[in-house]
Short mmCIF file of C-alpha atoms in Angstrom, two decimals:
data_model
loop_
_atom_site.label_atom_id
_atom_site.label_comp_id
_atom_site.label_asym_id
_atom_site.label_seq_id
_atom_site.Cartn_x
_atom_site.Cartn_y
_atom_site.Cartn_z
CA MET A 1 -57.35 143.24 -82.00
CA ILE A 2 -54.93 146.13 -82.58
CA ARG A 3 -52.70 145.42 -85.58
CA ASP A 4 -51.70 148.88 -86.77
CA ILE A 5 -50.34 151.53 -84.40
CA THR A 6 -49.30 155.00 -85.55
CA VAL A 7 -47.09 157.13 -83.31
CA LEU A 8 -46.50 160.86 -83.88
CA ALA A 9 -43.03 161.31 -82.46
CA GLY A 10 -40.30 163.76 -81.76
CA GLY A 11 -36.77 162.69 -80.94
CA THR A 12 -35.59 161.48 -77.55
CA GLY A 13 -38.91 161.06 -75.73
CA GLY A 14 -40.62 159.57 -78.75
CA ALA A 15 -37.76 157.18 -79.43
CA ARG A 16 -37.64 155.92 -75.84
CA PHE A 17 -41.40 155.39 -75.86
CA LEU A 18 -41.14 153.45 -79.11
CA GLN A 19 -38.52 151.15 -77.59
CA GLY A 20 -40.92 150.28 -74.78
CA LEU A 21 -43.90 149.96 -77.12
CA LEU A 22 -42.06 147.52 -79.36
CA HIS A 23 -40.74 145.63 -76.34
CA GLY A 24 -44.32 145.34 -75.10
CA ILE A 25 -45.49 143.99 -78.45
CA GLU A 26 -42.68 141.43 -78.60
CA THR A 27 -43.23 140.21 -75.04
CA GLY A 28 -47.02 140.16 -75.20
CA ALA A 29 -47.27 142.81 -72.48
CA LEU A 30 -49.84 144.92 -74.34
CA PRO A 31 -53.35 143.45 -73.96
CA GLY A 32 -55.33 143.50 -77.18
CA VAL A 33 -52.29 144.13 -79.38
CA ALA A 34 -51.31 141.50 -81.95
CA SER A 35 -47.84 139.99 -81.66
CA ASP A 36 -47.19 140.96 -85.29
CA ALA A 37 -48.58 144.49 -84.97
CA VAL A 38 -47.12 147.08 -87.34
CA VAL A 39 -45.88 150.37 -85.88
CA THR A 40 -45.70 153.42 -88.14
CA VAL A 41 -43.75 156.38 -86.82
CA VAL A 42 -44.54 159.83 -88.21
CA ALA A 43 -41.53 161.89 -87.14
CA ASN A 44 -41.07 165.62 -86.76
CA THR A 45 -38.81 167.22 -89.37
CA ALA A 46 -39.17 170.86 -88.33
CA ASP A 47 -35.94 170.53 -86.29
CA ASP A 48 -33.98 169.82 -89.48
CA ILE A 49 -30.98 171.97 -90.29
CA TRP A 50 -28.32 172.28 -92.96
CA VAL A 51 -24.82 172.12 -91.47
CA HIS A 52 -21.60 172.30 -93.52
CA GLY A 53 -23.64 171.59 -96.63
CA LEU A 54 -25.23 168.47 -95.12
CA LYS A 55 -28.89 167.85 -94.40
CA VAL A 56 -29.29 166.89 -90.74
CA CYS A 57 -32.61 165.46 -89.49
CA PRO A 58 -32.21 165.15 -85.71
CA ASP A 59 -35.56 163.55 -84.83
CA LEU A 60 -35.57 161.10 -87.74
CA ASP A 61 -32.04 160.05 -86.87
CA THR A 62 -32.71 159.77 -83.14
CA VAL A 63 -35.63 157.41 -83.77
CA MET A 64 -33.68 155.45 -86.38
CA TYR A 65 -30.51 155.10 -84.31
CA THR A 66 -32.42 154.31 -81.10
CA LEU A 67 -34.51 151.53 -82.59
CA GLY A 68 -31.52 150.25 -84.56
CA ASP A 69 -29.31 150.13 -81.42
CA GLY A 70 -26.89 152.69 -82.78
CA ILE A 71 -27.71 155.62 -80.48
CA ASP A 72 -25.26 156.96 -77.92
CA PRO A 73 -26.83 155.73 -74.65
CA VAL A 74 -25.50 158.64 -72.58
CA ARG A 75 -26.21 161.63 -74.82
CA ARG A 76 -29.35 160.00 -76.27
CA TRP A 77 -28.51 161.49 -79.65
CA GLY A 78 -25.88 160.73 -82.29
CA ARG A 79 -23.95 157.51 -82.72
CA ARG A 80 -22.51 155.32 -80.01
CA GLU A 81 -18.70 154.98 -79.89
CA GLU A 82 -18.47 158.26 -81.79
CA THR A 83 -15.28 160.18 -82.61
CA TRP A 84 -15.00 163.87 -83.46
CA SER A 85 -12.05 164.32 -85.83
CA VAL A 86 -14.07 166.12 -88.51
CA LYS A 87 -15.46 168.56 -85.95
CA ALA A 88 -11.95 169.28 -84.61
CA GLU A 89 -10.52 169.83 -88.08
CA LEU A 90 -13.33 172.19 -89.07
CA ALA A 91 -12.74 174.17 -85.89
CA GLU A 92 -9.05 174.48 -86.78
CA TYR A 93 -10.11 176.05 -90.06
CA GLY A 94 -12.40 178.41 -88.17
CA VAL A 95 -15.48 177.11 -89.97
CA GLU A 96 -18.80 177.97 -88.35
CA PRO A 97 -20.98 176.81 -86.75
CA THR A 98 -18.65 175.39 -84.13
CA TRP A 99 -21.52 174.92 -81.67
CA PHE A 100 -23.16 172.17 -83.75
CA GLY A 101 -20.83 169.21 -83.99
CA LEU A 102 -21.23 166.30 -86.36
CA GLY A 103 -19.57 163.09 -85.22
CA ASP A 104 -17.45 161.15 -87.68
CA ARG A 105 -19.81 158.17 -87.82
CA ASP A 106 -22.86 160.39 -87.92
CA VAL A 107 -21.47 162.30 -90.90
CA ALA A 108 -21.88 159.20 -93.05
CA THR A 109 -25.65 159.27 -92.57
CA HIS A 110 -25.85 162.94 -93.49
CA LEU A 111 -23.63 162.44 -96.54
CA VAL A 112 -25.85 159.66 -97.86
CA ARG A 113 -29.00 161.68 -97.17
CA THR A 114 -27.63 164.81 -98.84
CA GLN A 115 -26.37 162.95 -101.90
CA MET A 116 -29.75 161.29 -102.39
CA LEU A 117 -31.60 164.59 -101.93
CA ASP A 118 -29.25 166.22 -104.45
CA ALA A 119 -30.03 163.37 -106.85
CA GLY A 120 -33.71 164.25 -106.65
CA TYR A 121 -35.03 161.71 -104.17
CA PRO A 122 -37.58 163.10 -101.67
CA LEU A 123 -36.84 162.87 -97.96
CA SER A 124 -39.38 160.08 -97.51
CA GLN A 125 -37.58 157.81 -99.98
CA VAL A 126 -34.21 158.73 -98.50
CA THR A 127 -35.48 157.80 -95.05
CA THR A 128 -36.73 154.45 -96.31
CA ALA A 129 -33.29 153.76 -97.79
CA LEU A 130 -31.49 154.66 -94.55
CA CYS A 131 -33.88 152.50 -92.53
CA ARG A 132 -32.92 149.43 -94.55
CA ARG A 133 -29.72 149.47 -92.52
CA TRP A 134 -31.15 150.42 -89.14
CA LEU A 135 -34.68 149.04 -88.87
CA THR A 136 -35.17 146.28 -91.44
CA PRO A 137 -32.66 143.78 -89.98
CA ARG A 138 -34.40 143.90 -86.59
CA TYR A 139 -38.04 144.54 -87.41
CA GLY A 140 -38.53 143.63 -91.05
CA ASP A 141 -41.63 145.43 -92.29
CA ARG A 142 -43.14 145.76 -88.78
CA VAL A 143 -41.72 149.26 -88.23
CA ARG A 144 -41.98 152.14 -90.69
CA LEU A 145 -40.43 155.57 -90.22
CA LEU A 146 -42.07 158.41 -92.15
CA PRO A 147 -41.08 162.09 -92.24
CA MET A 148 -44.06 164.30 -91.48
CA THR A 149 -43.42 166.06 -94.82
CA ASP A 150 -41.01 166.02 -97.74
CA ASP A 151 -41.08 169.82 -97.79
CA ARG A 152 -38.57 172.05 -96.05
CA VAL A 153 -39.88 173.22 -92.68
CA GLU A 154 -37.74 174.92 -90.05
CA THR A 155 -38.41 176.02 -86.51
CA HIS A 156 -37.02 179.40 -85.43
CA VAL A 157 -37.12 181.01 -82.02
CA ALA A 158 -37.27 184.74 -81.27
CA ILE A 159 -35.19 185.82 -78.28
CA ALA A 160 -34.39 189.19 -76.74
CA ASP A 161 -31.41 191.05 -78.21
CA GLU A 162 -30.59 194.55 -76.97
CA GLN A 163 -28.27 195.11 -79.94
CA SER A 164 -31.05 194.61 -82.47
CA PRO A 165 -33.19 197.59 -83.56
CA SER A 166 -36.31 195.53 -82.85
CA GLY A 167 -35.05 194.39 -79.48
CA ARG A 168 -35.10 190.77 -80.53
CA ARG A 169 -33.47 188.39 -82.98
CA VAL A 170 -34.48 185.09 -84.46
CA VAL A 171 -32.30 181.98 -84.25
CA HIS A 172 -32.74 178.49 -85.64
CA PHE A 173 -34.23 176.08 -83.13
CA GLN A 174 -30.99 174.08 -83.06
CA GLU A 175 -29.03 177.17 -82.09
CA TYR A 176 -31.52 177.87 -79.31
CA TRP A 177 -31.29 174.29 -78.07
CA VAL A 178 -27.63 173.40 -78.66
CA ARG A 179 -25.71 176.69 -78.40
CA LEU A 180 -27.94 178.61 -76.01
CA ARG A 181 -29.13 175.44 -74.20
CA ALA A 182 -32.61 176.98 -73.98
CA SER A 183 -31.24 179.16 -71.20
CA VAL A 184 -32.93 182.37 -72.36
CA PRO A 185 -36.69 182.91 -72.66
CA ALA A 186 -38.27 182.07 -76.00
CA GLU A 187 -40.46 185.03 -76.90
CA THR A 188 -42.01 183.52 -80.00
CA VAL A 189 -41.69 180.29 -81.96
CA VAL A 190 -41.93 180.58 -85.75
CA PHE A 191 -42.47 177.59 -88.03
CA VAL A 192 -41.14 178.55 -91.45
CA GLY A 193 -42.85 176.72 -94.29
CA LEU A 194 -45.21 174.70 -92.10
CA GLU A 195 -48.46 176.16 -93.40
CA GLN A 196 -47.39 175.48 -96.99
CA ALA A 197 -46.15 171.93 -96.35
CA THR A 198 -47.80 168.79 -97.66
CA PRO A 199 -48.04 165.62 -95.57
CA GLY A 200 -45.37 163.12 -96.52
CA PRO A 201 -46.32 160.01 -98.51
CA GLY A 202 -48.18 157.57 -96.31
CA VAL A 203 -48.69 159.96 -93.40
CA LEU A 204 -52.43 160.51 -93.73
CA ASP A 205 -53.05 156.86 -94.57
CA ALA A 206 -51.09 155.83 -91.49
CA ILE A 207 -53.50 157.84 -89.34
CA THR A 208 -56.76 156.93 -91.07
CA GLY A 209 -55.80 153.26 -91.39
CA ALA A 210 -54.55 152.80 -87.83
CA ASP A 211 -56.23 150.85 -85.06
CA LEU A 212 -54.59 153.16 -82.52
CA VAL A 213 -52.82 156.54 -82.70
CA VAL A 214 -50.43 157.57 -79.93
CA LEU A 215 -48.98 160.98 -79.08
CA PRO A 216 -45.96 159.97 -76.96
CA PRO A 217 -44.22 162.17 -74.37
CA SER A 218 -42.58 164.39 -76.98
CA ASN A 219 -42.46 168.18 -76.97
CA PRO A 220 -46.06 169.39 -77.52
CA VAL A 221 -44.95 172.55 -79.32
CA VAL A 222 -41.89 171.81 -81.46
CA SER A 223 -42.26 168.04 -81.97
CA VAL A 224 -45.84 166.76 -81.86
CA GLY A 225 -47.05 170.31 -82.34
CA THR A 226 -45.31 170.70 -85.67
CA ILE A 227 -46.62 167.36 -86.93
CA LEU A 228 -50.14 168.49 -86.03
CA GLY A 229 -49.40 171.76 -87.82
CA VAL A 230 -48.86 170.08 -91.19
CA PRO A 231 -52.02 170.82 -93.20
CA ASP A 232 -54.63 168.02 -93.08
CA VAL A 233 -52.93 166.05 -90.27
CA ARG A 234 -55.09 167.50 -87.52
CA ASP A 235 -58.18 167.04 -89.67
CA VAL A 236 -57.60 163.32 -90.27
CA LEU A 237 -56.84 162.81 -86.57
CA ARG A 238 -60.29 164.16 -85.80
CA VAL A 239 -62.04 161.73 -88.16
CA THR A 240 -59.97 158.54 -87.95
CA LYS A 241 -61.79 155.52 -86.58
CA ALA A 242 -58.80 154.82 -84.36
CA PRO A 243 -58.77 156.08 -80.78
CA VAL A 244 -56.12 158.74 -80.14
CA VAL A 245 -54.29 158.67 -76.83
CA GLY A 246 -51.53 160.95 -75.57
CA ILE A 247 -48.98 160.74 -72.77
CA SER A 248 -47.88 163.80 -70.83
CA PRO A 249 -44.30 165.03 -71.23
CA ILE A 250 -44.82 167.07 -68.06
CA VAL A 251 -44.38 165.41 -64.68
CA GLY A 252 -45.01 167.65 -61.72
CA PRO A 253 -44.00 171.25 -62.36
CA SER A 254 -41.65 170.67 -65.30
CA HIS A 255 -40.70 168.55 -68.30
CA VAL A 256 -38.82 165.29 -67.92
CA HIS A 257 -36.32 165.95 -70.71
CA GLY A 258 -35.85 168.63 -73.34
CA MET A 259 -37.48 172.03 -73.24
CA ALA A 260 -41.23 171.62 -73.15
CA GLU A 261 -41.35 174.12 -70.31
CA GLN A 262 -39.72 176.90 -72.34
CA MET A 263 -41.78 176.17 -75.44
CA LEU A 264 -45.11 176.02 -73.61
CA THR A 265 -44.34 179.32 -71.93
CA SER A 266 -43.63 180.89 -75.33
CA ILE A 267 -47.16 180.08 -76.53
CA GLY A 268 -48.88 180.97 -73.27
CA VAL A 269 -49.74 177.46 -72.11
CA GLU A 270 -49.47 176.58 -68.43
CA VAL A 271 -46.67 174.12 -67.67
CA SER A 272 -48.67 171.22 -66.27
CA ALA A 273 -49.81 167.79 -67.39
CA ALA A 274 -53.45 168.84 -67.48
CA ALA A 275 -52.75 172.01 -69.45
CA VAL A 276 -50.91 170.11 -72.19
CA GLY A 277 -53.84 167.69 -72.48
CA LEU A 278 -56.23 170.62 -72.71
CA HIS A 279 -53.93 172.24 -75.28
CA TYR A 280 -54.31 169.18 -77.50
CA GLY A 281 -58.04 169.14 -76.76
CA ALA A 282 -60.79 166.56 -76.94
CA ARG A 283 -61.80 165.11 -80.29
CA SER A 284 -65.39 165.66 -79.21
CA ALA A 285 -64.62 169.39 -79.10
CA ALA A 286 -62.48 169.87 -82.24
CA GLY A 287 -59.27 168.69 -80.54
CA VAL A 288 -57.28 165.53 -81.21
CA LEU A 289 -57.45 163.39 -78.03
CA ASP A 290 -59.69 160.62 -76.78
CA GLY A 291 -57.42 159.79 -73.84
CA TRP A 292 -54.58 161.40 -71.85
CA LEU A 293 -52.21 159.81 -69.36
CA VAL A 294 -50.63 161.84 -66.59
CA ASP A 295 -48.09 160.77 -64.00
CA GLU A 296 -49.29 159.32 -60.70
CA GLY A 297 -47.86 162.39 -59.00
CA ASP A 298 -50.30 164.52 -61.02
CA ALA A 299 -53.39 162.53 -60.06
CA ASP A 300 -55.02 165.70 -58.75
CA GLN A 301 -55.20 166.96 -62.35
CA VAL A 302 -57.13 163.99 -63.74
CA GLU A 303 -60.60 165.40 -63.14
CA ARG A 304 -59.69 168.67 -64.84
CA VAL A 305 -58.87 166.74 -68.01
CA ARG A 306 -61.94 164.54 -67.77
CA GLU A 307 -64.16 167.59 -67.56
CA SER A 308 -62.93 168.59 -71.05
CA GLY A 309 -64.25 165.34 -72.54
CA VAL A 310 -60.95 163.41 -72.56
CA ALA A 311 -60.58 160.11 -70.71
CA CYS A 312 -57.72 160.48 -68.24
CA ALA A 313 -55.81 158.33 -65.77
CA ALA A 314 -52.71 158.69 -63.61
CA VAL A 315 -49.96 156.05 -63.82
CA PRO A 316 -46.16 156.02 -63.43
CA LEU A 317 -44.72 157.81 -66.47
CA MET A 318 -40.97 157.62 -65.92
CA MET A 319 -39.42 155.54 -68.71
CA THR A 320 -36.79 153.93 -66.48
CA ASP A 321 -36.53 150.77 -68.59
CA HIS A 322 -38.34 148.96 -71.39
CA ASP A 323 -40.68 147.12 -69.03
CA ALA A 324 -41.74 150.35 -67.32
CA THR A 325 -42.34 152.00 -70.69
CA ALA A 326 -44.29 148.99 -71.95
CA ALA A 327 -46.48 149.21 -68.84
CA MET A 328 -47.07 152.86 -69.63
CA ALA A 329 -48.04 151.97 -73.20
CA ALA A 330 -50.39 149.26 -71.91
CA ALA A 331 -52.07 151.81 -69.64
CA ALA A 332 -52.50 154.20 -72.56
CA ILE A 333 -54.04 151.49 -74.70
CA GLY A 334 -56.33 150.37 -71.89
CA LEU A 335 -57.54 153.92 -71.37
CA VAL A 336 -59.04 154.21 -74.84
CA THR A 337 -59.92 150.59 -75.72
#
């Protein structure tokens, strides 16, 4: 019986998968999973950015707001019923960056986080405190949200710039995503501080103590990839007794949401469901996967993955509603158990 599930998640894709996973647990739609199973989410923090003196953690907040029913359902980030008075006033003062807007309701979260960090609390403890509002009322102690590290890690992207002596310039990942809308090629992705980071409290235990580890359809380079890049995380994934199963963020020739296509191209990985599975690799060959789900439209790629030593199956992967996502989670579990 599966009682402890650990999910290594980015923002939007990871959060939507978690909704379906938890729905499946609550409705008994996941064979072999206990009705009181505990889900631990290890979230990417390499997207974090300081804006107007406030610490913003986009992936942590997206997971927290989504599971706590506070997310904007259209944008899939930030608060629902948001207003933008602070953003407008800052723009009137000419304060940069104007391309990264903080909603009025969202600002409260960042103020609390920044004040606690300034008081000496690590990000992991701050996150626990914030989750008492968003997760505890609904899930009690059945859902835990952990930052991948308490250390400062930032993702930067090198892009072409004819005005620069080197012919390129480096921008923060959020500028590449929000201001540039990932519309220019990413030449290189740089993870500042990742190699020196330490896994956050509880992260390694969540992997070694799990009955199942899931890599949801999050960005394999700048979401799941950064979590795997934290020292020791990849090593414990290789030795945990729990099966490790992943779900492709690529359906057909492109990503479903976000910018997996641009990021994969930047590291020289083919944009296909099979290639991402091979990028993660089989645990039997120093990778991290026991199983890999691809979309039914990519069924012709299943054998290619199997040949690498990873169990693979093709099922519908579009997270159209909670039931569809729960069915996807059930297929992932069935593949490796």
